[in-house]
Amino acid sequence: MPSTVIGAAARQLVQEECLAIANALATRSDIHVGVHSARKAIRRLRAVLALFATDEQPLQRTDRALQRLGRGLSALRDAHVLVETAQSLQADAPSPGWASVITQLSARRDRLLQRARAQDPGFQKKRRAVQRVGLELDAQRWERVRKGDLRRALARSQRRAKKAAARARDSDDLEALHDWRRRVRRLRMQLEVMARLDGGLVKDHADSDGGKHAKGLRRLSDALGREQDLRLLRNQIRAMPGLQDKAQLMALTR
């Protein structure tokens, strides 16, 4: 596929992701689903921008705007995930203490949601920020995209994922685990994007085709995410005063 065609496809792709973010933030039926969908679209878009950023195609300012947007939603998403994780453990390993844990976590989640709604009703500020990102990206010179730049960016992501894996395996630090998951997830998204743009771009970066490699990375990312959720839940339970069967509940999160 000629570079000009890849550039045109990339322009369309980033606009699709901007629309996905905006639509997710406009969700009214289930705000937690909307927040989750928005954060996923933000991660996908940032992964794409990391592939296409070059000296001739500076995208750092746009990426920072997306990073701020994602961080502004992270507390809401994390609070909801804790509730879902506790509920899943309650179903798998019933214990009287789970009811209190879920009640406290749900109350915390609702407080955070109420505060977010008061500060930004309908996520209007965030949606305007997404609109600005879309305009900035549309003004970029996507026709300057070169296949060699994409291959080098993908190789860089692979090296970072391997380094993050080594750090996480040698440490019990939650942040190291989280960084490994982020690196794996970004690499998987980039492989999916490049396979979509031009399957030939990923052949030298996987044992098989990019799609199969991405599936393996997705499984790893999901496993790391589950481990991270359990650790966060364990920390929340540890901090809850007067909780019945605290030691037993913490053990169930391992």
Coordinates of N, CA and C in Angstrom, one line a residue:
M1 N 0.8 -1.2 0.0 CA 0.0 0.0 0.0 C 0.9 1.3 0.0
P2 N 0.7 2.2 -0.9 CA 1.5 3.4 -1.0 C 1.4 4.2 0.3
S3 N 2.4 5.0 0.7 CA 2.4 5.7 1.9 C 1.2 6.7 1.9
T4 N 0.9 7.3 0.7 CA -0.2 8.3 0.7 C -1.5 7.6 1.1
V5 N -1.7 6.4 0.6 CA -2.9 5.7 1.0 C -2.9 5.4 2.5
I6 N -1.8 4.9 3.0 CA -1.7 4.7 4.5 C -2.0 6.0 5.2
G7 N -1.5 7.1 4.8 CA -1.8 8.4 5.4 C -3.2 8.7 5.4
A8 N -3.9 8.5 4.3 CA -5.3 8.8 4.2 C -6.1 7.9 5.1
A9 N -5.7 6.6 5.2 CA -6.4 5.7 6.1 C -6.2 6.0 7.6
A10 N -5.0 6.5 7.9 CA -4.6 6.9 9.2 C -5.5 8.2 9.6
R11 N -5.6 9.1 8.7 CA -6.5 10.3 9.0 C -7.9 9.9 9.3
Q12 N -8.4 9.0 8.5 CA -9.8 8.5 8.8 C -9.9 7.8 10.1
L13 N -8.8 7.0 10.4 CA -8.8 6.2 11.7 C -8.9 7.1 12.9
V14 N -8.0 8.1 12.9 CA -8.0 8.9 14.1 C -9.3 9.7 14.3
Q15 N -9.9 10.1 13.2 CA -11.2 10.8 13.3 C -12.3 9.8 13.8
E16 N -12.2 8.6 13.4 CA -13.2 7.6 13.9 C -13.0 7.4 15.4
E17 N -11.8 7.4 15.9 CA -11.6 7.3 17.3 C -12.0 8.5 18.1
C18 N -11.8 9.7 17.6 CA -12.3 10.9 18.2 C -13.8 10.8 18.3
L19 N -14.5 10.4 17.3 CA -16.0 10.3 17.3 C -16.4 9.2 18.4
A20 N -15.6 8.1 18.5 CA -16.0 7.1 19.5 C -15.8 7.6 20.9
I21 N -14.8 8.5 21.1 CA -14.6 9.0 22.5 C -15.8 10.0 22.8
A22 N -16.1 10.9 21.8 CA -17.2 11.8 22.1 C -18.5 11.1 22.3
N23 N -18.8 10.1 21.5 CA -20.1 9.4 21.6 C -20.2 8.7 23.0
A24 N -19.0 8.1 23.4 CA -19.0 7.4 24.7 C -19.3 8.4 25.8
L25 N -18.7 9.5 25.8 CA -18.9 10.5 26.8 C -20.3 11.1 26.8
A26 N -21.0 10.9 25.7 CA -22.4 11.4 25.7 C -23.4 10.4 26.1
T27 N -22.9 9.2 26.5 CA -23.8 8.1 26.9 C -24.6 8.5 28.1
R28 N -25.9 8.2 28.1 CA -26.8 8.6 29.2 C -27.3 7.4 29.9
S29 N -27.4 6.2 29.2 CA -28.1 5.0 29.8 C -27.2 4.4 30.9
D30 N -25.9 4.3 30.7 CA -25.1 3.7 31.8 C -23.7 4.5 31.7
I31 N -23.6 5.4 32.6 CA -22.4 6.3 32.5 C -21.1 5.5 32.7
H32 N -21.2 4.4 33.5 CA -19.9 3.7 33.8 C -19.5 3.0 32.5
V33 N -20.4 2.5 31.7 CA -20.1 1.9 30.4 C -19.5 2.9 29.5
G34 N -20.1 4.1 29.5 CA -19.6 5.2 28.7 C -18.2 5.6 29.0
V35 N -17.9 5.7 30.3 CA -16.6 6.1 30.8 C -15.6 5.0 30.3
H36 N -15.9 3.7 30.5 CA -15.1 2.6 30.1 C -14.8 2.7 28.6
S37 N -15.8 2.9 27.8 CA -15.7 2.9 26.3 C -14.8 4.1 25.9
A38 N -15.0 5.3 26.6 CA -14.2 6.5 26.3 C -12.8 6.2 26.6
R39 N -12.5 5.6 27.7 CA -11.1 5.4 28.0 C -10.4 4.4 27.1
K40 N -11.1 3.4 26.6 CA -10.6 2.4 25.7 C -10.3 3.1 24.3
A41 N -11.2 4.0 23.9 CA -11.0 4.7 22.6 C -9.8 5.7 22.8
I42 N -9.7 6.3 23.9 CA -8.5 7.2 24.2 C -7.2 6.4 24.1
R43 N -7.2 5.2 24.7 CA -6.0 4.4 24.6 C -5.6 4.0 23.2
R44 N -6.7 3.6 22.4 CA -6.5 3.2 21.0 C -5.9 4.4 20.2
L45 N -6.5 5.6 20.4 CA -6.0 6.7 19.7 C -4.6 7.1 20.1
R46 N -4.2 7.0 21.3 CA -2.9 7.4 21.8 C -1.9 6.3 21.2
A47 N -2.3 5.1 21.1 CA -1.4 4.0 20.5 C -1.2 4.3 19.1
V48 N -2.2 4.8 18.4 CA -2.1 5.1 16.9 C -1.1 6.3 16.8
L49 N -1.3 7.3 17.6 CA -0.5 8.5 17.5 C 1.0 8.2 17.8
A50 N 1.3 7.3 18.7 CA 2.6 6.9 19.0 C 3.3 6.2 17.8
L51 N 2.5 5.6 16.9 CA 3.0 5.0 15.7 C 3.4 6.1 14.6
F52 N 2.6 7.1 14.6 CA 2.7 8.1 13.5 C 3.5 9.4 13.9
A53 N 3.8 9.5 15.2 CA 4.6 10.7 15.6 C 6.0 10.6 15.0
T54 N 6.4 11.7 14.3 CA 7.8 11.8 13.8 C 8.2 13.3 14.0
D55 N 9.5 13.6 13.6 CA 9.9 15.0 13.7 C 9.1 15.8 12.7
E56 N 8.7 15.2 11.6 CA 7.8 15.9 10.6 C 6.4 15.9 11.0
Q57 N 6.0 15.1 11.9 CA 4.6 14.9 12.3 C 4.5 15.0 13.8
P58 N 4.7 16.2 14.4 CA 4.7 16.3 15.9 C 3.3 16.1 16.4
L59 N 3.2 15.2 17.3 CA 1.8 14.9 17.9 C 1.9 14.9 19.4
Q60 N 3.0 15.4 20.0 CA 3.1 15.3 21.4 C 2.0 16.1 22.2
R61 N 1.7 17.3 21.7 CA 0.8 18.1 22.4 C -0.6 17.5 22.4
T62 N -1.0 16.9 21.2 CA -2.3 16.2 21.1 C -2.3 15.0 22.1
D63 N -1.2 14.3 22.1 CA -1.1 13.1 23.0 C -1.3 13.5 24.4
R64 N -0.6 14.6 24.8 CA -0.7 15.1 26.2 C -2.2 15.4 26.6
A65 N -2.9 16.1 25.6 CA -4.3 16.4 25.8 C -5.1 15.1 26.0
L66 N -4.9 14.1 25.3 CA -5.6 12.8 25.4 C -5.2 12.2 26.7
Q67 N -3.9 12.3 27.1 CA -3.5 11.7 28.4 C -4.2 12.3 29.6
R68 N -4.4 13.7 29.5 CA -5.1 14.4 30.6 C -6.6 14.0 30.6
L69 N -7.1 13.8 29.4 CA -8.5 13.4 29.4 C -8.7 12.0 30.0
G70 N -7.8 11.1 29.6 CA -7.9 9.7 30.2 C -7.7 9.7 31.7
R71 N -6.8 10.5 32.2 CA -6.6 10.5 33.6 C -7.7 11.1 34.4
G72 N -8.4 12.1 33.7 CA -9.6 12.7 34.3 C -10.7 11.7 34.5
L73 N -10.7 10.6 33.8 CA -11.8 9.6 33.8 C -11.3 8.3 34.6
S74 N -10.0 8.3 35.0 CA -9.5 7.0 35.6 C -10.1 6.7 36.9
A75 N -10.3 7.7 37.8 CA -10.8 7.5 39.1 C -12.2 6.9 39.1
L76 N -13.0 7.4 38.2 CA -14.4 6.9 38.0 C -14.3 5.4 37.5
R77 N -13.5 5.1 36.6 CA -13.4 3.8 36.0 C -12.9 2.8 37.1
D78 N -11.8 3.2 37.8 CA -11.2 2.3 38.8 C -12.2 2.0 39.9
A79 N -13.0 3.0 40.3 CA -13.9 2.8 41.4 C -15.0 1.8 41.0
H80 N -15.4 1.9 39.7 CA -16.5 1.0 39.3 C -15.9 -0.4 39.1
V81 N -14.6 -0.5 38.6 CA -14.0 -1.9 38.5 C -13.9 -2.5 39.8
L82 N -13.6 -1.8 40.9 CA -13.5 -2.4 42.2 C -14.8 -3.0 42.7
V83 N -15.9 -2.3 42.4 CA -17.2 -2.9 42.7 C -17.4 -4.2 41.9
E84 N -17.1 -4.2 40.6 CA -17.4 -5.3 39.8 C -16.5 -6.5 40.2
T85 N -15.2 -6.2 40.6 CA -14.3 -7.3 41.0 C -14.8 -7.9 42.3
A86 N -15.2 -7.1 43.2 CA -15.7 -7.6 44.5 C -17.0 -8.5 44.3
Q87 N -17.8 -8.0 43.4 CA -19.1 -8.8 43.1 C -18.7 -10.1 42.5
S88 N -17.7 -10.2 41.6 CA -17.3 -11.4 41.0 C -16.7 -12.4 42.0
L89 N -16.0 -11.9 42.9 CA -15.4 -12.7 44.0 C -16.5 -13.2 44.9
Q90 N -17.5 -12.4 45.2 CA -18.6 -12.8 46.0 C -19.3 -13.9 45.4
A91 N -19.5 -13.9 44.1 CA -20.2 -15.0 43.4 C -19.4 -16.3 43.4
D92 N -18.0 -16.1 43.3 CA -17.2 -17.3 43.2 C -16.9 -17.9 44.6
A93 N -16.7 -17.0 45.6 CA -16.4 -17.5 46.9 C -17.2 -16.7 48.0
P94 N -18.4 -17.1 48.2 CA -19.3 -16.4 49.1 C -18.8 -16.2 50.5
S95 N -19.0 -15.1 51.1 CA -18.5 -14.8 52.4 C -19.4 -13.7 53.0
P96 N -19.8 -13.7 54.3 CA -20.6 -12.6 54.8 C -20.0 -11.2 54.7
G97 N -18.6 -11.2 54.7 CA -18.0 -9.9 54.6 C -18.1 -9.1 53.3
W98 N -18.4 -9.9 52.2 CA -18.5 -9.2 50.9 C -19.5 -8.1 50.8
A99 N -20.6 -8.4 51.5 CA -21.7 -7.4 51.5 C -21.3 -6.0 51.9
S100 N -20.6 -6.0 53.0 CA -20.1 -4.7 53.6 C -19.0 -4.1 52.6
V101 N -18.2 -4.9 52.1 CA -17.1 -4.4 51.1 C -17.8 -3.8 49.9
I102 N -18.8 -4.5 49.3 CA -19.5 -4.0 48.1 C -20.2 -2.7 48.4
T103 N -20.9 -2.6 49.6 CA -21.6 -1.4 50.0 C -20.7 -0.2 50.1
Q104 N -19.5 -0.4 50.8 CA -18.6 0.7 50.9 C -18.0 1.1 49.6
L105 N -17.6 0.1 48.8 CA -17.1 0.5 47.4 C -18.1 1.2 46.5
S106 N -19.3 0.7 46.6 CA -20.4 1.3 45.8 C -20.6 2.8 46.2
A107 N -20.6 3.0 47.6 CA -20.8 4.4 48.1 C -19.7 5.3 47.6
R108 N -18.4 4.8 47.6 CA -17.3 5.5 47.2 C -17.4 5.9 45.7
R109 N -17.8 4.9 44.9 CA -18.0 5.1 43.5 C -19.0 6.1 43.2
D110 N -20.1 6.1 43.9 CA -21.2 7.0 43.7 C -20.8 8.5 44.1
R111 N -20.0 8.6 45.2 CA -19.5 9.9 45.6 C -18.6 10.5 44.5
L112 N -17.8 9.7 43.9 CA -16.9 10.2 42.8 C -17.7 10.6 41.6
L113 N -18.7 9.8 41.3 CA -19.5 10.1 40.1 C -20.3 11.4 40.3
Q114 N -20.8 11.6 41.5 CA -21.6 12.8 41.9 C -20.6 14.0 41.7
R115 N -19.4 13.9 42.2 CA -18.5 15.0 42.2 C -18.1 15.3 40.7
A116 N -17.9 14.3 39.9 CA -17.6 14.5 38.5 C -18.7 15.2 37.7
R117 N -19.9 14.8 38.0 CA -21.1 15.4 37.4 C -21.2 16.9 37.8
A118 N -20.9 17.2 39.0 CA -21.0 18.6 39.5 C -19.9 19.4 38.8
Q119 N -18.7 18.9 38.6 CA -17.6 19.6 38.0 C -17.8 19.8 36.5
D120 N -18.4 18.8 35.9 CA -18.5 18.8 34.4 C -19.8 18.2 34.0
P121 N -20.9 18.9 34.1 CA -22.2 18.3 33.7 C -22.2 17.8 32.3
G122 N -22.6 16.5 32.2 CA -22.7 15.9 30.9 C -21.4 15.8 30.1
F123 N -20.3 15.9 30.9 CA -18.9 15.8 30.3 C -18.8 16.8 29.2
Q124 N -19.4 17.9 29.3 CA -19.4 18.9 28.1 C -18.0 19.4 27.9
K125 N -17.2 19.7 29.0 CA -15.9 20.2 28.9 C -15.0 19.1 28.2
K126 N -15.1 17.9 28.6 CA -14.3 16.8 28.0 C -14.7 16.6 26.6
R127 N -15.9 16.7 26.2 CA -16.3 16.6 24.8 C -15.8 17.7 23.9
R128 N -15.7 18.9 24.5 CA -15.1 20.0 23.7 C -13.6 19.8 23.6
A129 N -13.0 19.2 24.6 CA -11.6 18.9 24.5 C -11.3 17.8 23.3
V130 N -12.2 16.9 23.2 CA -12.1 15.9 22.2 C -12.3 16.5 20.8
Q131 N -13.2 17.5 20.7 CA -13.4 18.2 19.5 C -12.2 18.9 19.0
R132 N -11.5 19.6 20.0 CA -10.2 20.3 19.7 C -9.2 19.3 19.2
V133 N -9.1 18.1 19.9 CA -8.1 17.1 19.4 C -8.4 16.7 18.0
G134 N -9.7 16.5 17.6 CA -10.0 16.1 16.3 C -9.6 17.1 15.3
L135 N -9.8 18.4 15.6 CA -9.4 19.5 14.7 C -7.9 19.5 14.5
E136 N -7.2 19.4 15.6 CA -5.7 19.4 15.5 C -5.2 18.2 14.7
L137 N -5.8 17.0 14.8 CA -5.3 15.9 14.1 C -5.7 16.0 12.6
D138 N -6.8 16.6 12.3 CA -7.2 16.7 10.9 C -6.3 17.7 10.2
A139 N -5.6 18.6 10.9 CA -4.7 19.5 10.3 C -3.3 19.0 10.1
Q140 N -3.0 17.7 10.5 CA -1.7 17.1 10.4 C -1.4 16.7 8.9
R141 N -0.2 16.6 8.6 CA 0.2 16.2 7.3 C 0.4 14.7 7.2
W142 N -0.8 14.0 7.1 CA -0.8 12.5 7.1 C -0.1 11.9 5.9
E143 N -0.1 12.7 4.8 CA 0.5 12.2 3.6 C 2.0 12.0 3.7
R144 N 2.6 12.5 4.8 CA 4.1 12.3 5.0 C 4.4 11.0 5.7
V145 N 3.4 10.2 6.1 CA 3.6 9.0 6.7 C 4.4 8.0 5.8
R146 N 5.4 7.4 6.5 CA 6.3 6.5 5.7 C 6.3 5.1 6.4
K147 N 6.3 4.0 5.6 CA 6.2 2.7 6.2 C 7.4 2.4 7.1
G148 N 8.6 3.0 6.8 CA 9.7 2.7 7.6 C 9.5 3.3 9.0
D149 N 8.9 4.5 9.1 CA 8.6 5.1 10.4 C 7.7 4.2 11.2
L150 N 6.7 3.6 10.6 CA 5.8 2.8 11.3 C 6.5 1.5 11.8
R151 N 7.4 0.9 11.0 CA 8.1 -0.3 11.4 C 9.0 0.1 12.6
R152 N 9.7 1.2 12.6 CA 10.6 1.6 13.7 C 9.8 1.9 14.9
A153 N 8.6 2.5 14.8 CA 7.8 2.8 16.0 C 7.3 1.5 16.6
L154 N 6.9 0.5 15.8 CA 6.5 -0.8 16.3 C 7.6 -1.5 17.0
A155 N 8.8 -1.5 16.4 CA 9.9 -2.2 17.1 C 10.2 -1.5 18.4
R156 N 10.1 -0.2 18.5 CA 10.3 0.5 19.7 C 9.3 0.1 20.8
S157 N 8.1 -0.1 20.4 CA 7.1 -0.5 21.3 C 7.4 -1.9 21.8
Q158 N 7.9 -2.8 21.0 CA 8.2 -4.2 21.4 C 9.3 -4.2 22.4
R159 N 10.4 -3.3 22.2 CA 11.5 -3.3 23.1 C 11.0 -2.8 24.5
R160 N 10.1 -1.8 24.5 CA 9.6 -1.2 25.7 C 8.8 -2.3 26.5
A161 N 8.0 -3.0 25.7 CA 7.2 -4.1 26.4 C 8.0 -5.1 27.0
K162 N 9.1 -5.5 26.4 CA 10.1 -6.5 26.9 C 10.7 -6.0 28.2
K163 N 11.2 -4.7 28.1 CA 11.8 -4.2 29.3 C 10.8 -4.1 30.5
A164 N 9.6 -3.7 30.2 CA 8.6 -3.6 31.3 C 8.3 -5.0 31.8
A165 N 8.3 -6.0 31.0 CA 8.1 -7.4 31.5 C 9.2 -7.8 32.4
A166 N 10.4 -7.5 32.1 CA 11.6 -7.8 32.9 C 11.5 -7.1 34.3
R167 N 11.1 -5.8 34.3 CA 11.0 -5.1 35.5 C 9.9 -5.7 36.4
A168 N 8.7 -6.0 35.8 CA 7.6 -6.5 36.6 C 7.9 -7.9 37.2
R169 N 8.6 -8.7 36.4 CA 8.9 -10.1 36.9 C 9.9 -10.1 38.1
D170 N 10.7 -9.0 38.1 CA 11.7 -8.9 39.2 C 11.2 -8.1 40.4
S171 N 9.9 -7.7 40.4 CA 9.4 -6.8 41.4 C 8.0 -7.2 41.8
D172 N 7.6 -6.8 43.0 CA 6.3 -7.0 43.5 C 5.5 -5.7 43.5
D173 N 6.1 -4.7 42.8 CA 5.5 -3.4 42.8 C 4.3 -3.3 41.9
L174 N 3.2 -2.7 42.4 CA 2.0 -2.6 41.6 C 2.2 -1.8 40.3
E175 N 3.0 -0.7 40.5 CA 3.2 0.2 39.4 C 4.0 -0.5 38.2
A176 N 4.9 -1.4 38.6 CA 5.7 -2.1 37.6 C 4.7 -3.0 36.8
L177 N 3.8 -3.7 37.5 CA 2.8 -4.5 36.9 C 1.9 -3.7 35.9
H178 N 1.5 -2.5 36.4 CA 0.7 -1.7 35.6 C 1.4 -1.2 34.4
D179 N 2.6 -0.8 34.5 CA 3.4 -0.4 33.3 C 3.5 -1.5 32.3
W180 N 3.8 -2.7 32.8 CA 3.9 -3.9 31.9 C 2.6 -4.0 31.1
R181 N 1.5 -3.9 31.8 CA 0.2 -4.1 31.2 C -0.1 -3.0 30.1
R182 N 0.3 -1.7 30.5 CA 0.1 -0.6 29.5 C 1.0 -0.9 28.2
R183 N 2.2 -1.3 28.4 CA 3.1 -1.5 27.3 C 2.5 -2.7 26.4
V184 N 2.1 -3.7 27.0 CA 1.5 -4.9 26.3 C 0.3 -4.4 25.5
R185 N -0.6 -3.7 26.2 CA -1.8 -3.3 25.6 C -1.6 -2.3 24.4
R186 N -0.6 -1.4 24.6 CA -0.3 -0.5 23.5 C 0.3 -1.3 22.3
L187 N 1.2 -2.2 22.5 CA 1.7 -3.0 21.4 C 0.6 -3.8 20.7
R188 N -0.3 -4.4 21.5 CA -1.4 -5.1 20.8 C -2.2 -4.2 20.0
M189 N -2.6 -3.0 20.5 CA -3.4 -2.1 19.7 C -2.6 -1.7 18.4
Q190 N -1.3 -1.4 18.5 CA -0.6 -1.0 17.4 C -0.5 -2.1 16.3
L191 N -0.3 -3.3 16.7 CA -0.3 -4.5 15.8 C -1.6 -4.6 15.1
E192 N -2.7 -4.4 15.8 CA -4.0 -4.4 15.2 C -4.2 -3.3 14.1
V193 N -3.7 -2.1 14.5 CA -3.9 -1.0 13.6 C -3.0 -1.2 12.3
M194 N -1.8 -1.7 12.5 CA -0.9 -1.9 11.4 C -1.4 -3.0 10.5
A195 N -1.9 -4.1 11.1 CA -2.5 -5.1 10.3 C -3.7 -4.6 9.5
R196 N -4.4 -3.7 10.1 CA -5.6 -3.2 9.4 C -5.2 -2.3 8.2
L197 N -4.1 -1.5 8.4 CA -3.6 -0.6 7.4 C -2.9 -1.3 6.2
D198 N -2.1 -2.3 6.6 CA -1.3 -3.0 5.6 C -0.7 -4.2 6.4
G199 N -1.2 -5.4 6.1 CA -0.8 -6.6 6.8 C 0.7 -6.9 6.6
G200 N 1.3 -6.4 5.5 CA 2.7 -6.6 5.3 C 3.6 -5.9 6.3
L201 N 3.1 -4.9 7.0 CA 3.8 -4.1 7.9 C 4.2 -4.8 9.2
V202 N 3.5 -5.9 9.5 CA 3.7 -6.5 10.8 C 4.3 -7.9 10.7
K203 N 4.6 -8.3 9.5 CA 5.1 -9.7 9.3 C 6.5 -9.9 10.0
D204 N 7.3 -8.9 10.1 CA 8.6 -9.0 10.7 C 8.6 -8.8 12.2
H205 N 7.4 -8.6 12.7 CA 7.4 -8.2 14.1 C 6.6 -9.3 14.9
A206 N 6.4 -10.4 14.4 CA 5.6 -11.5 15.1 C 6.0 -12.8 14.6
D207 N 5.7 -13.8 15.4 CA 6.0 -15.2 15.0 C 5.1 -15.7 13.9
S208 N 3.9 -15.1 13.9 CA 3.0 -15.4 12.8 C 2.4 -14.0 12.3
D209 N 1.2 -14.0 11.9 CA 0.6 -12.8 11.4 C 0.3 -11.9 12.6
G210 N 0.1 -10.6 12.3 CA -0.1 -9.6 13.4 C -1.4 -9.9 14.2
G211 N -2.4 -10.4 13.5 CA -3.7 -10.6 14.2 C -3.5 -11.7 15.3
K212 N -2.8 -12.8 14.9 CA -2.6 -13.8 15.9 C -1.7 -13.4 17.1
H213 N -0.7 -12.6 16.8 CA 0.2 -12.1 17.8 C -0.6 -11.1 18.7
A214 N -1.5 -10.3 18.1 CA -2.3 -9.4 18.9 C -3.2 -10.1 19.9
K215 N -3.8 -11.3 19.4 CA -4.6 -12.1 20.3 C -3.9 -12.6 21.5
G216 N -2.6 -13.0 21.3 CA -1.8 -13.5 22.4 C -1.6 -12.3 23.4
L217 N -1.3 -11.1 22.9 CA -1.1 -10.0 23.7 C -2.3 -9.6 24.5
R218 N -3.5 -9.8 23.8 CA -4.7 -9.4 24.5 C -4.9 -10.4 25.7
R219 N -4.6 -11.6 25.6 CA -4.8 -12.6 26.7 C -3.9 -12.2 27.8
L220 N -2.6 -11.8 27.5 CA -1.7 -11.4 28.5 C -2.1 -10.1 29.2
S221 N -2.6 -9.2 28.4 CA -3.1 -7.9 28.9 C -4.3 -8.1 29.9
D222 N -5.2 -9.0 29.5 CA -6.4 -9.3 30.3 C -5.9 -9.9 31.7
A223 N -4.9 -10.9 31.6 CA -4.5 -11.5 32.8 C -3.8 -10.5 33.7
L224 N -3.0 -9.6 33.2 CA -2.3 -8.6 34.0 C -3.3 -7.6 34.6
G225 N -4.4 -7.3 33.8 CA -5.4 -6.4 34.3 C -6.2 -7.0 35.5
R226 N -6.4 -8.3 35.4 CA -7.1 -9.0 36.5 C -6.3 -9.0 37.7
E227 N -5.0 -9.3 37.6 CA -4.1 -9.2 38.7 C -4.0 -7.8 39.3
Q228 N -4.0 -6.8 38.5 CA -4.0 -5.5 39.0 C -5.3 -5.1 39.8
D229 N -6.4 -5.5 39.2 CA -7.7 -5.3 39.9 C -7.7 -5.9 41.3
L230 N -7.2 -7.2 41.3 CA -7.2 -7.9 42.6 C -6.3 -7.2 43.6
R231 N -5.2 -6.7 43.2 CA -4.3 -6.0 44.1 C -4.9 -4.7 44.6
L232 N -5.6 -4.0 43.7 CA -6.2 -2.7 44.2 C -7.4 -3.0 45.1
L233 N -8.1 -4.1 44.9 CA -9.2 -4.5 45.8 C -8.6 -4.9 47.2
R234 N -7.5 -5.6 47.1 CA -6.9 -6.1 48.4 C -6.5 -4.9 49.2
N235 N -5.9 -3.9 48.6 CA -5.5 -2.6 49.3 C -6.7 -1.9 49.9
Q236 N -7.8 -1.9 49.1 CA -9.0 -1.2 49.6 C -9.6 -1.9 50.9
I237 N -9.6 -3.2 50.8 CA -10.1 -4.0 51.9 C -9.2 -3.9 53.1
R238 N -7.9 -3.8 52.9 CA -7.0 -3.7 54.0 C -7.3 -2.4 54.8
A239 N -7.7 -1.3 54.1 CA -7.9 0.0 54.7 C -9.3 0.2 55.3
M240 N -10.2 -0.8 55.2 CA -11.5 -0.7 55.7 C -11.5 -1.0 57.2
P241 N -12.0 -0.1 58.0 CA -12.0 -0.4 59.5 C -13.2 -1.3 59.9
G242 N -12.9 -2.1 60.9 CA -14.0 -3.0 61.5 C -14.6 -3.9 60.5
L243 N -14.0 -4.4 59.5 CA -14.6 -5.2 58.5 C -14.5 -6.7 59.0
Q244 N -15.7 -7.4 58.9 CA -15.8 -8.8 59.3 C -15.0 -9.6 58.3
D245 N -14.3 -10.6 58.8 CA -13.6 -11.6 58.0 C -12.6 -10.9 57.1
K246 N -11.9 -9.8 57.5 CA -11.0 -9.1 56.6 C -9.9 -10.0 56.1
A247 N -9.3 -10.8 57.0 CA -8.1 -11.6 56.6 C -8.6 -12.6 55.5
Q248 N -9.8 -13.2 55.7 CA -10.3 -14.2 54.8 C -10.6 -13.5 53.4
L249 N -11.2 -12.4 53.4 CA -11.5 -11.7 52.2 C -10.2 -11.3 51.4
M250 N -9.2 -10.8 52.1 CA -7.9 -10.4 51.5 C -7.3 -11.7 50.9
A251 N -7.4 -12.8 51.6 CA -6.8 -14.0 51.0 C -7.5 -14.4 49.7
L252 N -8.8 -14.2 49.6 CA -9.6 -14.5 48.4 C -9.2 -13.7 47.2
T253 N -8.5 -12.5 47.4 CA -8.1 -11.7 46.3 C -6.8 -12.1 45.8
R254 N -6.2 -13.2 46.3 CA -4.8 -13.6 45.8 C -5.0 -14.7 44.8

